[in-house]
Tab-separated table of C-alpha atoms and ligand atoms in Angstrom:
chain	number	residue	atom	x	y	z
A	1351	UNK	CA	-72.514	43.785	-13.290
A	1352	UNK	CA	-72.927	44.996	-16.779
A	1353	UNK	CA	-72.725	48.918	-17.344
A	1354	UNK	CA	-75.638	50.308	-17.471
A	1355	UNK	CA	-76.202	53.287	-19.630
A	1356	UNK	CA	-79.911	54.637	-18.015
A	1357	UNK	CA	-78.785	55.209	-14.513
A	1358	UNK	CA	-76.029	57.358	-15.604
A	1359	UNK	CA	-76.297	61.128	-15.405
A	1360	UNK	CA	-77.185	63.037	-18.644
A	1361	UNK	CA	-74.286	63.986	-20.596
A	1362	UNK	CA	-72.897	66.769	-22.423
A	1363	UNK	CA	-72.429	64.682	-25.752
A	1364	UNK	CA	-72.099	61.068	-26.679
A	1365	UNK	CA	-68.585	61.006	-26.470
A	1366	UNK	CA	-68.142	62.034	-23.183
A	1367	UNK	CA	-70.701	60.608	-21.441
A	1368	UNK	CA	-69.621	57.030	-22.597
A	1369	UNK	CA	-66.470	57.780	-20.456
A	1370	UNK	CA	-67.818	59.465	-17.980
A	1371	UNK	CA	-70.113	56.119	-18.111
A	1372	UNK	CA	-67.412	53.651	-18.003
A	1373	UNK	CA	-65.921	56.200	-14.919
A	1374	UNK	CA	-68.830	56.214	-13.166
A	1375	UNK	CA	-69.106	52.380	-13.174
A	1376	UNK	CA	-65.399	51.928	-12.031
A	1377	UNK	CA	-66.190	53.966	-9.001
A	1378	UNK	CA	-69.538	52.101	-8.643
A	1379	UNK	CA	-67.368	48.323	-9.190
A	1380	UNK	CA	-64.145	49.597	-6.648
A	1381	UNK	CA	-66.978	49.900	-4.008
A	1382	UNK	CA	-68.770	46.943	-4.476
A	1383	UNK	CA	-65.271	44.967	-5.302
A	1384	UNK	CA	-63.788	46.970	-1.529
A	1385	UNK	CA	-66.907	45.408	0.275
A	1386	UNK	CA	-66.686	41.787	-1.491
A	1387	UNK	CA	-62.585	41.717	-0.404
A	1388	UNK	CA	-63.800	42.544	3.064
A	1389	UNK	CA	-66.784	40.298	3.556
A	1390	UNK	CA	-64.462	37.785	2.006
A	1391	UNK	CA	-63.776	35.127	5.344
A	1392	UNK	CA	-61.642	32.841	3.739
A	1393	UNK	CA	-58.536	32.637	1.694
A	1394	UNK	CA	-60.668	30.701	-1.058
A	1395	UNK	CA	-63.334	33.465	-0.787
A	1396	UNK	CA	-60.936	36.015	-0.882
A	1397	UNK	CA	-59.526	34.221	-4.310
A	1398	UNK	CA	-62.887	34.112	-5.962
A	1399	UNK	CA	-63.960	38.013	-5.585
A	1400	UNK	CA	-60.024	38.526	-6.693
A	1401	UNK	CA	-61.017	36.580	-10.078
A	1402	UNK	CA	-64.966	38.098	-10.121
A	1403	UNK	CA	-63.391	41.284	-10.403
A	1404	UNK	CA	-59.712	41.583	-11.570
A	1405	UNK	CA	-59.641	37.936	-13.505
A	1406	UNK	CA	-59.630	37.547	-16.892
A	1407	UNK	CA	-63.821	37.800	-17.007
A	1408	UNK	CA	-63.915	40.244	-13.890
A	1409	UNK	CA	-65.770	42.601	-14.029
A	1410	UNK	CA	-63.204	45.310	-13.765
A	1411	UNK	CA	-61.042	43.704	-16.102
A	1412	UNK	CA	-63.803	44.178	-18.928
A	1413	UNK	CA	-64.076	47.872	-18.442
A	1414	UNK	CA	-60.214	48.276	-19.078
A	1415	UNK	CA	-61.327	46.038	-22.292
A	1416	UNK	CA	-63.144	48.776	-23.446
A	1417	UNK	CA	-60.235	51.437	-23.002
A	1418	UNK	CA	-59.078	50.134	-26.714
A	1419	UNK	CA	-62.413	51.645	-28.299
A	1420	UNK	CA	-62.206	55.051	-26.739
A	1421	UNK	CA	-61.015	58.639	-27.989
A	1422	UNK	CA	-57.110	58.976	-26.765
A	1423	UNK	CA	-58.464	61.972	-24.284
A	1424	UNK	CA	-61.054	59.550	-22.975
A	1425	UNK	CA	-59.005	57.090	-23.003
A	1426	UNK	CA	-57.033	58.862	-20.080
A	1427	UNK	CA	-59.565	59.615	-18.322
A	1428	UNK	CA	-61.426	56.246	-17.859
A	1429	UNK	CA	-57.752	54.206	-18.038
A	1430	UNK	CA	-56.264	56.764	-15.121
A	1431	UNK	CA	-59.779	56.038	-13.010
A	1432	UNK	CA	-59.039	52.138	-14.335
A	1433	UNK	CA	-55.230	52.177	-12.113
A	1434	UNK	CA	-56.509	53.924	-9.267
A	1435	UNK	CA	-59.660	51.507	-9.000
A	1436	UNK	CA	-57.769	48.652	-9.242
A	1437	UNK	CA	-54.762	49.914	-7.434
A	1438	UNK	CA	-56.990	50.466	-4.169
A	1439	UNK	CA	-58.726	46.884	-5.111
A	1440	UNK	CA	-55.183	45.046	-4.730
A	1441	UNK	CA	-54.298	47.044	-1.609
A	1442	UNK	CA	-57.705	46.037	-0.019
A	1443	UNK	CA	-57.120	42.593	-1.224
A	1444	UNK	CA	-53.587	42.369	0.089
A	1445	UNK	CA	-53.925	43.482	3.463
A	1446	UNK	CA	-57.512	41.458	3.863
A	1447	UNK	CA	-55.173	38.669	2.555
A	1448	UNK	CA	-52.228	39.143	5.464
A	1449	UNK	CA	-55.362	39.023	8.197
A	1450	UNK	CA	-56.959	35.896	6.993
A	1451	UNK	CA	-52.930	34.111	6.453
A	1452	UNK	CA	-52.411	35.049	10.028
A	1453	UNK	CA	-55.814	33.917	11.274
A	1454	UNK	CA	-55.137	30.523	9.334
A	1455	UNK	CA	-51.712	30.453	10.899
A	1456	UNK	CA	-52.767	31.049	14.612
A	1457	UNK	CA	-55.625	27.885	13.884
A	1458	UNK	CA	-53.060	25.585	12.887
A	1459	UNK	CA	-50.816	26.308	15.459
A	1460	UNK	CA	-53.471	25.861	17.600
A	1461	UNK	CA	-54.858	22.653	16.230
A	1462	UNK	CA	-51.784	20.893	15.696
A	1463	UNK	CA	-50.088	21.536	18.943
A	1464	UNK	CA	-48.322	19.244	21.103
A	1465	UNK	CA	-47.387	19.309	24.886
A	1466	UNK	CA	-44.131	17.639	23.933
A	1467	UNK	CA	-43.546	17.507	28.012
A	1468	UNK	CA	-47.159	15.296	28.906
A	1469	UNK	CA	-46.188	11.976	29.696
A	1470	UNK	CA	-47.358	8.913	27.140
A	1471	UNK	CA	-51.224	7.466	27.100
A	1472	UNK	CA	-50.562	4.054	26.910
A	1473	UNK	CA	-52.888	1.932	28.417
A	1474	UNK	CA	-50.144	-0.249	29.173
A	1475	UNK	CA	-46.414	0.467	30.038
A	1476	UNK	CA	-43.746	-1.967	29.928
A	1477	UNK	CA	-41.489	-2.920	32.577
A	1478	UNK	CA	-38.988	-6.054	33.495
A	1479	UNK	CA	-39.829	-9.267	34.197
A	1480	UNK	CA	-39.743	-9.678	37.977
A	1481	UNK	CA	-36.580	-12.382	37.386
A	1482	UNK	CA	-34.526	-9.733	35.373
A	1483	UNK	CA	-35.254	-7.370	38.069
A	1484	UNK	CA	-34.151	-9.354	40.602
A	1485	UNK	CA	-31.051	-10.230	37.817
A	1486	UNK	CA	-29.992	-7.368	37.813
A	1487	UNK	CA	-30.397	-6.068	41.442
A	1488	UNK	CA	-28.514	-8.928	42.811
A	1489	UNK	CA	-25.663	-8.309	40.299
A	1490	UNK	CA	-26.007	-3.860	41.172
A	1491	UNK	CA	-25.394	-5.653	44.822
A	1492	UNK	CA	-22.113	-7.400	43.593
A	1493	UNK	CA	-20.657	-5.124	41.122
A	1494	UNK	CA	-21.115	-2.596	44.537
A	1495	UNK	CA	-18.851	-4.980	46.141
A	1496	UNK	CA	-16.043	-4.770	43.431
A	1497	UNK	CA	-17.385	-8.383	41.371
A	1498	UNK	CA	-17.379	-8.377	37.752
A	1499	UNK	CA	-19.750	-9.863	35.657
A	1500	UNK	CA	-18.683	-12.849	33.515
A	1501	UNK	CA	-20.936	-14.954	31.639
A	1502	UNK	CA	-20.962	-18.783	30.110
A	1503	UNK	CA	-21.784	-21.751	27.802
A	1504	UNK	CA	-24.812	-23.284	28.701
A	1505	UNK	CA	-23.737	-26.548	26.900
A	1506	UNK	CA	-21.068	-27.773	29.227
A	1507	UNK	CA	-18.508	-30.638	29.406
A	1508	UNK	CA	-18.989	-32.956	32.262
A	1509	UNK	CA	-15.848	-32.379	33.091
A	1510	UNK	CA	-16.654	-28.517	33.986
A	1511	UNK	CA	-20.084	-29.416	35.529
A	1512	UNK	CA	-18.712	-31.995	37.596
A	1513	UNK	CA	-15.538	-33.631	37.655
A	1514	UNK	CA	-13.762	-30.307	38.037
A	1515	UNK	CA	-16.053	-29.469	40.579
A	1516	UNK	CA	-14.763	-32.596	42.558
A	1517	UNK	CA	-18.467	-34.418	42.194
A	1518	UNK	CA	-17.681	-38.683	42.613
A	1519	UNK	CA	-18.314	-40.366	39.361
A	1520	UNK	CA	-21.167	-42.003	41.068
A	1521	UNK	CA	-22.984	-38.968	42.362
A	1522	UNK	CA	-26.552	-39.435	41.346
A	1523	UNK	CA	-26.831	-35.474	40.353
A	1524	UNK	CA	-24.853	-37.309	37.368
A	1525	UNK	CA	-27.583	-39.277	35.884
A	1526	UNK	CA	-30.141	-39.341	33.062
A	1527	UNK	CA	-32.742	-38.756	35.884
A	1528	UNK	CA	-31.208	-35.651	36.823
A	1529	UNK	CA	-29.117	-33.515	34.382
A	1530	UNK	CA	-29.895	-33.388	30.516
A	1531	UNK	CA	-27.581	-34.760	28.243
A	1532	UNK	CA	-26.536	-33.810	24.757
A	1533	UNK	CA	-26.204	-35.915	21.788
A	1534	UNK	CA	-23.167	-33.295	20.946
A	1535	UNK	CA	-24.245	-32.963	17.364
A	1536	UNK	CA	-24.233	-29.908	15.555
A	1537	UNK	CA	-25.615	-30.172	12.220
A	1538	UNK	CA	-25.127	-33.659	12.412
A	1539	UNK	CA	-21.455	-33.215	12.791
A	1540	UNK	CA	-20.323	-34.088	16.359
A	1541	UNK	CA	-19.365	-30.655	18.500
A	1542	UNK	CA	-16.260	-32.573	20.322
A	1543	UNK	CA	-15.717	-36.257	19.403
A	1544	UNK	CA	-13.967	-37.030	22.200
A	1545	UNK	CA	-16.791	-36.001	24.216
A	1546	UNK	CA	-19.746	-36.539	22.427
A	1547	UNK	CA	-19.868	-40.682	22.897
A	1548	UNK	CA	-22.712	-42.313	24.394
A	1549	UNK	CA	-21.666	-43.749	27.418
A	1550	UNK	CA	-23.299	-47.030	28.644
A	1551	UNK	CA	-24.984	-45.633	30.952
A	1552	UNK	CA	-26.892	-43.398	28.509
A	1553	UNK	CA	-24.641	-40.028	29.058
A	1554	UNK	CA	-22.613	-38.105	26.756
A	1555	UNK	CA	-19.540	-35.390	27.958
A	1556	UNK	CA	-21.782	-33.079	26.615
A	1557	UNK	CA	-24.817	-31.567	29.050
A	1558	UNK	CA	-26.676	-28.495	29.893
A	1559	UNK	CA	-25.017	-27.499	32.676
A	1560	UNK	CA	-26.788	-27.964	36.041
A	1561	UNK	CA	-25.237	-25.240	37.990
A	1562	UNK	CA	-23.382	-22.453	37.005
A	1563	UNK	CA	-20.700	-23.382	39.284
A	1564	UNK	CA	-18.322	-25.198	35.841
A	1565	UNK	CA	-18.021	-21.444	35.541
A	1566	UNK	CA	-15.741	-21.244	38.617
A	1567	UNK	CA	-13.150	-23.626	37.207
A	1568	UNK	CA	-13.242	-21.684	33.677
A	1569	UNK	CA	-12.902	-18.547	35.365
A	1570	UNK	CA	-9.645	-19.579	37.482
A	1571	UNK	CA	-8.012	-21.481	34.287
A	1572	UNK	CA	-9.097	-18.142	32.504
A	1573	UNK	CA	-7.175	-15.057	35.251
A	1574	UNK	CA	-4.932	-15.175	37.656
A	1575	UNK	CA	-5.627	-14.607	41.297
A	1576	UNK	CA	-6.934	-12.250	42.684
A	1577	UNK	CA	-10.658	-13.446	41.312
A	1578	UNK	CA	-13.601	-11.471	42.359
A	1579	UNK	CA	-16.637	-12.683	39.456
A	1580	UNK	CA	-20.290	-12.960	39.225
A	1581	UNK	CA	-21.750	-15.430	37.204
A	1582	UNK	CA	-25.370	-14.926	35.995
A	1583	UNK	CA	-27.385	-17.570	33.929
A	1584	UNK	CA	-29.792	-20.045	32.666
A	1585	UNK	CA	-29.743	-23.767	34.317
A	1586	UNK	CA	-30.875	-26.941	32.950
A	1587	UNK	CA	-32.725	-29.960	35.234
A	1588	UNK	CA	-34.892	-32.747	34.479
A	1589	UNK	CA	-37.672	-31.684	36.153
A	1590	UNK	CA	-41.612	-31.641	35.343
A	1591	UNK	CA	-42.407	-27.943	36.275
A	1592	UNK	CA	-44.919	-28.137	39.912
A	1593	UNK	CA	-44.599	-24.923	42.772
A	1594	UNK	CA	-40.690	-25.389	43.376
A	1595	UNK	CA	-39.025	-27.054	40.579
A	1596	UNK	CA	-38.936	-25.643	36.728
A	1597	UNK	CA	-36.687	-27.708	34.382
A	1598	UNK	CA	-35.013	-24.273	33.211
A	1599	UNK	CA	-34.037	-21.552	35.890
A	1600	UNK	CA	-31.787	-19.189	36.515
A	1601	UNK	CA	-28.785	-18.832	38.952
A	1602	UNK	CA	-25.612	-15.740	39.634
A	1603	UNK	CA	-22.587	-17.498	41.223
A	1604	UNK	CA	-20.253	-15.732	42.891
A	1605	UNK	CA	-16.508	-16.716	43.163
A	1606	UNK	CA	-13.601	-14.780	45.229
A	1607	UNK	CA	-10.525	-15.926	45.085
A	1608	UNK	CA	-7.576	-14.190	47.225
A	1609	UNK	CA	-5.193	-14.698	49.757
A	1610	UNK	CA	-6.484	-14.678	53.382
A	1611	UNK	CA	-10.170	-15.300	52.816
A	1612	UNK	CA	-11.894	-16.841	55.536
A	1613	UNK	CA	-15.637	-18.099	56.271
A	1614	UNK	CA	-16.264	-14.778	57.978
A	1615	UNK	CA	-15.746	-12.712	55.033
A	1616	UNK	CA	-17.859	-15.224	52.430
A	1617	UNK	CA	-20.503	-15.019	55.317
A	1618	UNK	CA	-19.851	-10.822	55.713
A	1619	UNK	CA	-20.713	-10.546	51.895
A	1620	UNK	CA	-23.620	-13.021	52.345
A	1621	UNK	CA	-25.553	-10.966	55.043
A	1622	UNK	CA	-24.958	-7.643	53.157
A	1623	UNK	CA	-26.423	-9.286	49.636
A	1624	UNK	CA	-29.030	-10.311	51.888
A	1625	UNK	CA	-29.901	-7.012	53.563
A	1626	UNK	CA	-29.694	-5.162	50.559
A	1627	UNK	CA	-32.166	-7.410	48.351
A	1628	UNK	CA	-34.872	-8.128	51.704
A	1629	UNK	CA	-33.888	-4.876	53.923
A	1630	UNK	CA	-31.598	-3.683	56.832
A	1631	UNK	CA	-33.595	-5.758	59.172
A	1632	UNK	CA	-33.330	-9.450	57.877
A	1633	UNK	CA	-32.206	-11.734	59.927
A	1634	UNK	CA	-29.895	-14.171	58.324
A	1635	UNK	CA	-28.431	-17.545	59.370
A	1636	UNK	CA	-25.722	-19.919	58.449
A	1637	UNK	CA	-26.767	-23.923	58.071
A	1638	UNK	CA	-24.284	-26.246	57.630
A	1639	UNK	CA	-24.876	-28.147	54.180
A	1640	UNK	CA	-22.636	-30.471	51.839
A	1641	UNK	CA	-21.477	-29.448	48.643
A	1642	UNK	CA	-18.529	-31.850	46.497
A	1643	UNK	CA	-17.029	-28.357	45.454
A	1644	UNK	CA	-17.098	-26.540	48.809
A	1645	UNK	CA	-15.869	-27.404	52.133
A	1646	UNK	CA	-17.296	-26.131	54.489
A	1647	UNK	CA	-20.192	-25.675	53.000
A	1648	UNK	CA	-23.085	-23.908	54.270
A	1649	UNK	CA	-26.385	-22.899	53.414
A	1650	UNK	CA	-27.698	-19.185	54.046
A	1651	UNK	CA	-31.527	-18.830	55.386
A	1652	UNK	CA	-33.365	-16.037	55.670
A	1653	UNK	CA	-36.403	-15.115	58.310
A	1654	UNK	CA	-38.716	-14.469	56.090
A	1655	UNK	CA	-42.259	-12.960	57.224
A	1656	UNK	CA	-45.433	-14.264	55.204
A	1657	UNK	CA	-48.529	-11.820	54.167
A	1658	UNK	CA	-50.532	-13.451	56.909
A	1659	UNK	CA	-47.565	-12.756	59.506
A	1660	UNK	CA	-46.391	-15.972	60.124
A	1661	UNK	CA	-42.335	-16.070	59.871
A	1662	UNK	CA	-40.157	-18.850	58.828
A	1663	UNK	CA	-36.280	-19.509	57.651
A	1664	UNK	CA	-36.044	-19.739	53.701
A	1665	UNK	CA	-32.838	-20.994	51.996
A	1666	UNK	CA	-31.937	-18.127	49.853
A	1667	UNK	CA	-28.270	-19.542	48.504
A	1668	UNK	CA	-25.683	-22.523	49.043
A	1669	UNK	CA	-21.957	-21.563	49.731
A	1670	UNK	CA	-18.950	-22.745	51.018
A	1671	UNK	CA	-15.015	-22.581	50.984
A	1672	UNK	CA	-13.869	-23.239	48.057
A	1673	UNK	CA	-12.324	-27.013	47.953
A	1674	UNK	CA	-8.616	-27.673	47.608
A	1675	UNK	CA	-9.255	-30.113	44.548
A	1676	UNK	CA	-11.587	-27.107	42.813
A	1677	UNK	CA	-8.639	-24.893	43.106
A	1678	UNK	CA	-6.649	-27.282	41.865
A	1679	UNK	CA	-8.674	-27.816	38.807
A	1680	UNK	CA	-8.700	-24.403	38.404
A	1681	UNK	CA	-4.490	-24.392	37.803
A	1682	UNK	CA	-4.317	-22.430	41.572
A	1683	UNK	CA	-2.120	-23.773	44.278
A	1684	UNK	CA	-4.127	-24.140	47.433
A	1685	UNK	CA	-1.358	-23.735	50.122
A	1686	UNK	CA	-1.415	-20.189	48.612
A	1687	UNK	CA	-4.746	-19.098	47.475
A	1688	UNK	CA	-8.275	-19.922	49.568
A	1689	UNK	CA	-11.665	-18.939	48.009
A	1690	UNK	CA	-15.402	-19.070	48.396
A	1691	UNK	CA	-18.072	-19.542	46.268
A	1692	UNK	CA	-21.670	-19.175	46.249
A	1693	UNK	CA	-24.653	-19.836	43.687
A	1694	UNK	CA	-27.879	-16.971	44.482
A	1695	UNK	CA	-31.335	-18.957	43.194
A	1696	UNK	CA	-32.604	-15.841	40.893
A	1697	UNK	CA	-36.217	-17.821	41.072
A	1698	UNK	CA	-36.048	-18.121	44.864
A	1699	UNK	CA	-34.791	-14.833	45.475
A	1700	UNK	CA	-37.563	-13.322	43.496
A	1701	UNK	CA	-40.190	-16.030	45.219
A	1702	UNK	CA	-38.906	-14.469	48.728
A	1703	UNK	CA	-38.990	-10.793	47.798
A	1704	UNK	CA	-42.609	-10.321	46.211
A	1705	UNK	CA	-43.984	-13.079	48.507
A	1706	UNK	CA	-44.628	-15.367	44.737
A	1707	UNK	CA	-45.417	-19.019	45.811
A	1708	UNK	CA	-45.284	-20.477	42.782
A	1709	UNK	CA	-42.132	-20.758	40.312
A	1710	UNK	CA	-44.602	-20.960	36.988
A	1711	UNK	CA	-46.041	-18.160	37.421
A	1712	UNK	CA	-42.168	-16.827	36.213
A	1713	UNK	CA	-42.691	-18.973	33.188
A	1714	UNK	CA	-46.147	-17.995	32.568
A	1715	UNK	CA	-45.704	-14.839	31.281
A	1716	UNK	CA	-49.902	-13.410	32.360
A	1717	UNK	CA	-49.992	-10.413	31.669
A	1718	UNK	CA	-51.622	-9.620	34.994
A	1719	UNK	CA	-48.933	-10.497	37.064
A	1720	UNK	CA	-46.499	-8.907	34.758
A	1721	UNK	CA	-48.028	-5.460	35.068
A	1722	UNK	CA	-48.492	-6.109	38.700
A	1723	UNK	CA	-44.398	-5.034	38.236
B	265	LIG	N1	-24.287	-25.136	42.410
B	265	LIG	C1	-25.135	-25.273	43.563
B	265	LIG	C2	-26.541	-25.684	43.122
B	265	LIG	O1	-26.849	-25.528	41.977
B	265	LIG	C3	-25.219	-24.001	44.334
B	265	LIG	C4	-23.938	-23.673	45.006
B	265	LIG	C5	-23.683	-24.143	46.249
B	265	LIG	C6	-22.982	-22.913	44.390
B	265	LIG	C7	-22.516	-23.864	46.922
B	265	LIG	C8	-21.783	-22.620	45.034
B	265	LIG	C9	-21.567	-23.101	46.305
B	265	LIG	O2	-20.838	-21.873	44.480
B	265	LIG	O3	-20.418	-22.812	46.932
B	265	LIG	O4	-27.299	-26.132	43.910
């Protein structure tokens, strides 16, 4: 707004009626400038009617420019109404200021809040495969019982898979058509030379183990008596993959060593893994079985109740004393040690459990059964 001279009242003389001019638009500027800082309704706003009127071009700010040209007595007058306009500008400014900082503070709080205790939107949430489940229930079961956990090499010695497991050098689990050999090469250098010959027959020492039972023998020649372990892991057949058979699965075997163990207390523990992994109410039963490394040996079923009600036994696990010439292998002296062993199908156990009837659908990895988890 630029002064102007014809709206202000007649004055006495020129002098004084330039000041009382410039006065007269100060008061006329701090009430416009008082109504601009409170119409202002943002920060930015507020900003701009701070620089229309108090910046270096403001309209305020060019009356005080024209202090310099007055008489020292008008000079006071207009510069004293100059302070108190723009004193009472910057306290209207400042407190219009503090309410539009707090009402920018309350929206951001409220626009960038988070309910730190609402649970995730995922569409999809991850969970175990159904065989590490089952992994690790059956070991909970076993390290309830006092077993602990020891693990393996998957690339064995024959002599661990079988021999020390008193298996007859002509057993046929021996052969090409059954276990998977090794060339035992490691970077072309051989792993153990002793061991890594081709045999005649095709073999090498070297295999991926079959069972985890070589674990039993390493375990023994590893501790001293008395020998409560579980053994989880990954085993090796030649097998093309159909319903039951997968050339890769996964077993635990359990070995106790002690004095005074007897068939009831390998079948005791057998009947409690079973109830916990199926329920209180399964019925179990022992079948008499053959095993080289176990005598007796005995097979543990399960009465098992299909989705359309029908019941049937289902093998759940092979077992068995543990043999005189295993415990010898093992550097223990039979006359004053006895164990038993088992080996728990993790597959099978799983298959029985969530009612699966097919073993690829473990190696499949669909996402739709997955989830189903
Ligand atoms: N190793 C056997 C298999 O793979 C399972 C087994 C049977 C393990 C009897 C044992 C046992 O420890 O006592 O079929």
């Amino acid at each position: 707004m630029t002064p102007n001279p014809a709206s202000a009242p007649p004055a006495q003389d020129g002098r004084d009626s330039r000041a009382f001019a410039l006065t007269e638009e100060l008061a006329e500027l701090e009430a416009q400038a008082i109504a601009a800082v409170e119409a202002a309704e943002s920060l930015e706003a507020l900003d701009e009617v701070q620089s229309a009127y108090l910046g270096k071009k403001g309209l305020i700010a060019q009356v005080k420019r024209q202090l310099g040209g007055l008489e020292p007595d008008e000079r006071k007058t207009v510069g004293q109404a100059y302070g108190r306009v723009s004193g009472a500008f910057a306290q209207a400014e400042a407190a219009r200021r503090d309410t539009l900082e707090l009402a920018r503070d309350e929206r951001i709080l409220a626009s960038e809040q988070i309910d730190v205790s609402l649970p995730p939107r995922l569409p999809k949430r991850g969970s175990l495969h159904p065989l590490r489940q089952t992994l690790e229930d059956i070991l909970d079961v076993f390290v309830g019982l006092g077993y602990e956990v020891v693990t393996g090499p998957e690339v064995e010695s024959d002599w661990f898979n079988f021999d020390a497991l008193n298996t007859v050098m002509d057993h046929p689990a021996r052969t090409l058509q059954d276990t998977i050999y090794v060339s035992g090469l490691h970077d072309g250098e051989p792993i153990d030379p002793d061991q890594a010959a081709v045999r005649e027959d095709g073999t090498t020492g070297l295999l991926l183990r079959t069972q985890t039972s070589p674990m039993q023998v390493r375990t023994m020649l590893d501790r001293e008596p008395p020998v409560y372990v579980a053994i989880p892991g990954r085993v090796y057949r030649q097998d093309t993959p159909d319903a039951t058979h997968l050339p890769v699965f996964h077993q635990i075997e359990g070995l106790a060593v002690d004095t005074d163990l007897s068939l009831s207390n390998l079948y005791g523990t057998l009947d409690a893994f079973a109830k916990a992994m199926l329920g209180d109410e399964v019925k179990t039963r022992f079948r008499p079985h053959y095993f080289p490394f176990t005598e007796p040996s005995a097979e543990l079923d399960a009465w098992v109740v299909d989705a359309s009600g029908k019941g049937g036994w289902m093998e759940l696990l092979g077992s068995g004393m543990v043999h005189p010439n295993v415990l010898r292998a093992g550097g223990y002296d039979p006359e004053e040690v006895q164990g038993f062993a088992f080996g728990v199908g993790i597959e099978r156990t799983a298959m029985v459990r969530y009612g699966i009837p097919d073993l690829r659908l473990f190696a499949d990895n669909d996402v739709r059964l997955l989830s189903s988890f």
